[in-house]
Short mmCIF file of C-alpha atoms in Angstrom, two decimals:
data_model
loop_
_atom_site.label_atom_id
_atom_site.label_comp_id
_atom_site.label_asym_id
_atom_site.label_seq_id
_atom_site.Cartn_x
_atom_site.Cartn_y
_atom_site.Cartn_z
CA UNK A 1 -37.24 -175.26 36.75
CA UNK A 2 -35.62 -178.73 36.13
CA UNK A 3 -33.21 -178.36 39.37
CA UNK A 4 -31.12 -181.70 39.15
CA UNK A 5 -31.38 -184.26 36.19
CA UNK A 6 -29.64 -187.41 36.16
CA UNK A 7 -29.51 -189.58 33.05
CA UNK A 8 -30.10 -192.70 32.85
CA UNK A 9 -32.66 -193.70 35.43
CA UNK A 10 -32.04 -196.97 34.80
CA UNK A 11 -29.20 -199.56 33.57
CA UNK A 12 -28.16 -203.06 33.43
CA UNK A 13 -24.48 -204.04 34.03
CA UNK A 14 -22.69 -207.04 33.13
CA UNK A 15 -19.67 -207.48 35.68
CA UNK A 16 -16.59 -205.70 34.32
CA UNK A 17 -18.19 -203.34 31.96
CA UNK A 18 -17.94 -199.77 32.26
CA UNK A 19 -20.40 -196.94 32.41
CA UNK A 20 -20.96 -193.27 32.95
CA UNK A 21 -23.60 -191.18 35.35
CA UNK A 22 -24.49 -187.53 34.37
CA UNK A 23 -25.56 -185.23 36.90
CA UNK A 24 -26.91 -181.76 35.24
CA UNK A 25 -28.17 -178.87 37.77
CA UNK A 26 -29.41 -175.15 36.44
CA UNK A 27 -28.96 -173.81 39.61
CA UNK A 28 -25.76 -172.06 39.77
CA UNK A 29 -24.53 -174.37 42.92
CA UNK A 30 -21.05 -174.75 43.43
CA UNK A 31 -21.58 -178.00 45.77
CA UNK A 32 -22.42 -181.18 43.85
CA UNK A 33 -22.66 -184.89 45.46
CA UNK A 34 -22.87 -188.69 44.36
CA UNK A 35 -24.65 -190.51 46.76
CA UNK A 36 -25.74 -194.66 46.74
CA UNK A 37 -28.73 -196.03 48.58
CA UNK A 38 -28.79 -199.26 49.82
CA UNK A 39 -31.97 -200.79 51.60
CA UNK A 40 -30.90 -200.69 55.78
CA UNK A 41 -27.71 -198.33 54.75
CA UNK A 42 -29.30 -195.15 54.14
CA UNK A 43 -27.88 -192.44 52.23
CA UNK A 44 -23.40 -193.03 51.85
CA UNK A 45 -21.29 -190.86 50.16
CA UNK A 46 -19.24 -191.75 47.78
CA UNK A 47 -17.90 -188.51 46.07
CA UNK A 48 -18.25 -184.46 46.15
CA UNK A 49 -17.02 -181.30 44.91
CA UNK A 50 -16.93 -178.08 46.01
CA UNK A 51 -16.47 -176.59 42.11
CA UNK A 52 -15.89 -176.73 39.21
CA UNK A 53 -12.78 -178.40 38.71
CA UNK A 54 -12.48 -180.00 41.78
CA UNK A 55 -13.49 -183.23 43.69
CA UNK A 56 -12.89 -185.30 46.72
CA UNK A 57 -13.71 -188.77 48.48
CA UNK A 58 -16.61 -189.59 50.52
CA UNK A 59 -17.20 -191.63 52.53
CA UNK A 60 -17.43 -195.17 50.00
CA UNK A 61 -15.20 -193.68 47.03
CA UNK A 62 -13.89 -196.98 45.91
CA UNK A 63 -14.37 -198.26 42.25
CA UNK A 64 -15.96 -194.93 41.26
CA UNK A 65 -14.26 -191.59 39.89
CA UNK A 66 -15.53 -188.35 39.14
CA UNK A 67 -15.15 -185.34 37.21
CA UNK A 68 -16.27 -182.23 37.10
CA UNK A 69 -14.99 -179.78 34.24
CA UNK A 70 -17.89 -178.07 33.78
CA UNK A 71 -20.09 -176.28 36.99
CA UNK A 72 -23.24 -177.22 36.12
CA UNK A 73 -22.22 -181.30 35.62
CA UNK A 74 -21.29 -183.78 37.73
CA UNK A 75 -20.16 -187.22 36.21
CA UNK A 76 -20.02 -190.40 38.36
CA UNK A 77 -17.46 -193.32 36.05
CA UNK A 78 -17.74 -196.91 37.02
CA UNK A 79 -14.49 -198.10 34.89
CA UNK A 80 -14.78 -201.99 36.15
CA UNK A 81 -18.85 -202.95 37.62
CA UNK A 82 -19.17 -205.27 40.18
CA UNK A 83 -21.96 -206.92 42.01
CA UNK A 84 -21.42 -205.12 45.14
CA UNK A 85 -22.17 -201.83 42.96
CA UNK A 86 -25.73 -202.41 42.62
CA UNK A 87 -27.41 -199.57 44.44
CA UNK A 88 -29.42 -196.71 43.30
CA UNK A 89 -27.36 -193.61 43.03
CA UNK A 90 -28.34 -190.02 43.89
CA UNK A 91 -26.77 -187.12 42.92
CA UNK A 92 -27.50 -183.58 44.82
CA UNK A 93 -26.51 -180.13 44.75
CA UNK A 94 -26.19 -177.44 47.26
CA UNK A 95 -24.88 -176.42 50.06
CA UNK A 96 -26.95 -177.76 53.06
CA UNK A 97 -30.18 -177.69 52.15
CA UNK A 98 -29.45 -180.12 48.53
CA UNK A 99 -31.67 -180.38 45.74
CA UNK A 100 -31.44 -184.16 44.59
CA UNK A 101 -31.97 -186.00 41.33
CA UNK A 102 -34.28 -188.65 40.73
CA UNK A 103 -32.00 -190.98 41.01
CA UNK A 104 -30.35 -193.80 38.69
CA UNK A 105 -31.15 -197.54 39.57
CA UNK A 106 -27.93 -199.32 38.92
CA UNK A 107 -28.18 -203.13 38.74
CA UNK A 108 -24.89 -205.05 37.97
CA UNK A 109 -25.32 -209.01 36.80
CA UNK B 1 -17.50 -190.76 65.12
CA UNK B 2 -20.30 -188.85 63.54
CA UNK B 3 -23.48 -190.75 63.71
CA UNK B 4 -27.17 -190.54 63.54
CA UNK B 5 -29.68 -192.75 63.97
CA UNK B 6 -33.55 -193.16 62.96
CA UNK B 7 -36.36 -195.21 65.17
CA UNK B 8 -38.54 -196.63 64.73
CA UNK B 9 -37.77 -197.90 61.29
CA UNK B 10 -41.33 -198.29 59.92
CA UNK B 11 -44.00 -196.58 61.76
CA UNK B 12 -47.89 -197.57 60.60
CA UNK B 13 -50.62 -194.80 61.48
CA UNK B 14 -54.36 -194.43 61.03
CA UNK B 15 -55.69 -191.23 59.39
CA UNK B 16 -55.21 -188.78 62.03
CA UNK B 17 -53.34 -190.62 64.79
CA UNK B 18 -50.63 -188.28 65.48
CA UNK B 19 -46.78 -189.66 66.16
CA UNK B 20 -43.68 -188.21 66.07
CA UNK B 21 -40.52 -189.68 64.80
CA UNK B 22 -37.12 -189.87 66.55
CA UNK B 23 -33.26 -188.49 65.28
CA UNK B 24 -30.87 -189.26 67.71
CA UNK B 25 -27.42 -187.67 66.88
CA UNK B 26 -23.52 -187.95 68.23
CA UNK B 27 -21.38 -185.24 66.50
CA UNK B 28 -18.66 -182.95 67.56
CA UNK B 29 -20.26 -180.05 67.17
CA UNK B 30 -23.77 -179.11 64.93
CA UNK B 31 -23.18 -176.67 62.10
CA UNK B 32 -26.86 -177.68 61.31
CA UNK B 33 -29.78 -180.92 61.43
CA UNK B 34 -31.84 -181.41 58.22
CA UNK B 35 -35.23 -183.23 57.50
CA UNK B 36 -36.00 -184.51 54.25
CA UNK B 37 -38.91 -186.38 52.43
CA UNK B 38 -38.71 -189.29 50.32
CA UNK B 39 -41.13 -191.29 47.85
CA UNK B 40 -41.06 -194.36 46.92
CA UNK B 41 -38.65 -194.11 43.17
CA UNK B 42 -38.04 -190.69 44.10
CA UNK B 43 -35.22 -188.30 45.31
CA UNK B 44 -35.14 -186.72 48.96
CA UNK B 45 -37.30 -183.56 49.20
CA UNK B 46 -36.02 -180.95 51.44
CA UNK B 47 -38.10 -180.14 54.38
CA UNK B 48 -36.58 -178.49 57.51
CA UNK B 49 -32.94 -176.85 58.43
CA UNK B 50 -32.83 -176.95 62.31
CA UNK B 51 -29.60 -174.91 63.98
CA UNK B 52 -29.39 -174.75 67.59
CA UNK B 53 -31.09 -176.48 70.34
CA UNK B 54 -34.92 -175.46 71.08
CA UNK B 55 -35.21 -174.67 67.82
CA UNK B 56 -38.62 -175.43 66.00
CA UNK B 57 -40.07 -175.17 62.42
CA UNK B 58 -43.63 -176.00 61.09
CA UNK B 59 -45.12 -176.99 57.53
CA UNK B 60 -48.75 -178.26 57.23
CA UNK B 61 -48.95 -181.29 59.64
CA UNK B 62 -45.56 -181.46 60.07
CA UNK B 63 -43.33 -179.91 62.89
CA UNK B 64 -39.48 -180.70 63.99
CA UNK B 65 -37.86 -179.61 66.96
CA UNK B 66 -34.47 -180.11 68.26
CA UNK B 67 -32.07 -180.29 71.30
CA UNK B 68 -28.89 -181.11 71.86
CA UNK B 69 -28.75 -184.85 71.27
CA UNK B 70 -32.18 -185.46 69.08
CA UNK B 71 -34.41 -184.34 66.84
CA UNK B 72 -38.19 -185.13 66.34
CA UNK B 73 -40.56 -184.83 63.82
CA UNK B 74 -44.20 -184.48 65.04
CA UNK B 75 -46.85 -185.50 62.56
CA UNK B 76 -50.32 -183.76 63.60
CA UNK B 77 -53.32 -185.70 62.43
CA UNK B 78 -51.92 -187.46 59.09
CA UNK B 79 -53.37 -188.40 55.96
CA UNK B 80 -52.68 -191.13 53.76
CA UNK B 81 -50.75 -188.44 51.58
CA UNK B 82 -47.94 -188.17 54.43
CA UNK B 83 -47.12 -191.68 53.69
CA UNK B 84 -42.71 -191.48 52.60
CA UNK B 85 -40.04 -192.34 54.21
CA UNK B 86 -38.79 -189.37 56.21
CA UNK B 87 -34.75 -188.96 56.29
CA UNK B 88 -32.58 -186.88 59.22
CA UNK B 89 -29.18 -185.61 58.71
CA UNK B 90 -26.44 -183.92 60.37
CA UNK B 91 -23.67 -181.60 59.11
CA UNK B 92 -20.52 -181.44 61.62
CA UNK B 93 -18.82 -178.05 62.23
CA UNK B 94 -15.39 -178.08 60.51
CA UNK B 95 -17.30 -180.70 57.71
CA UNK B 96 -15.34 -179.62 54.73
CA UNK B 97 -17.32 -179.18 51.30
CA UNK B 98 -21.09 -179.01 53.19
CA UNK B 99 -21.37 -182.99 53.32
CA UNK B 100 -24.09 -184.16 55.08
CA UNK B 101 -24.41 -187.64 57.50
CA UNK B 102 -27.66 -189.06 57.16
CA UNK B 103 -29.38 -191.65 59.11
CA UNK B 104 -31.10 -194.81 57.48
CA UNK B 105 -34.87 -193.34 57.95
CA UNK B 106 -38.03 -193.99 59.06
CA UNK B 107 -40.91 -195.74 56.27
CA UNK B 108 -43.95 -193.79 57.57
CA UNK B 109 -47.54 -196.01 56.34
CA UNK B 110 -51.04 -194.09 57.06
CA UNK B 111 -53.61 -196.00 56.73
CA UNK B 112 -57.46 -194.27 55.61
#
């Protein structure tokens, strides 16, 4: 029962390179989410999708994409890290009552 | 605007003090309020789905209730064990693809 794994849990950044979340879920959910957590900002998201196939913006897409070609993944791309993209990032599944990841702490230098 | 907010932010308890904790919420209309669980390094654990207004559910020490603006979570006679920061969240009617709002939580501390 490993629910929703996201690889890495950590990484370091240098500003301007690029880099690559994976979000894996074995629960046959067609909902899938990329959230960031920032300390006093709670819980913001940044992109969904509703299938495989599909996405859409959240709420704080910019400087991300996303793609989701097959159902049970759910990659989030950084193509250009900055700064301001240090967070820890969340990915969930489901349809209200979501199953997150552990999470990936994202620190850009 | 959609909004929800937490209070208090940090809330420190002895052993078996009870409290509850406050989710005050401004939304169109409430397809449904959810209460999570999180640990320190951890992802949110779902707790509670809350629908309609006078609507309750219970788990161990733990018990949320809701009405039309807020939503509490009562914490019966804690232990240390209880200690996580506790998460609300709202999902508008009409929200397209099941996204959820969430407000910025509240660190709970119990002390032994």
């Amino acid at each position: 029962n490993a629910g929703v794994t996201q690889t890495p849990k950590f990484r370091v950044l240098k500003t301007g390179q690029s880099m690559t979340l994976l979000c894996a879920q074995d629960m046959n959910h067609e909902y899938m989410y990329w959230y960031r957590q920032d300390p006093g900002m709670g819980l913001r998201l940044i992109h969904y999708s509703v299938g495989e196939g599909t996405t859409a913006k959240g709420e704080v897409p910019d400087g991300y994409n996303v793609s989701r070609l097959k159902k049970q993944n759910f990659l989030l791309g950084l193509e250009s890290a900055a700064p301001s993209q240090t967070s820890v990032y969340f990915c969930a599944s489901g349809l209200q009552s979501y199953t997150f990841g552990s999470g990936t702490r994202l620190t850009v230098v | 605007e959609d909004q929800v907010t937490q209070s208090p932010e940090a809330l420190r308890l002895q052993e078996g003090e009870s409290s509850s904790l406050n989710c005050s919420y401004t939304v169109s209309g409430l397809r449904g309020l959810f209460w999570y669980r999180q640990d320190p390094g951890k992802g949110p654990e779902f707790l509670f789905t809350l629908y309609s207004a006078g609507e309750e559910k219970e788990k161990e020490r733990l018990k949320a209730t809701l009405t039309k603006k807020e939503s509490f979570l009562h914490i019966t006679a804690p232990k240390p064990e209880d200690s996580a920061t506790y998460l609300c969240a709202v999902q508008p009617i009409g929200n397209q693809g099941g996204k959820l709002i969430f407000g910025q939580g509240t660190e709970l501390s119990v002390k032994p």
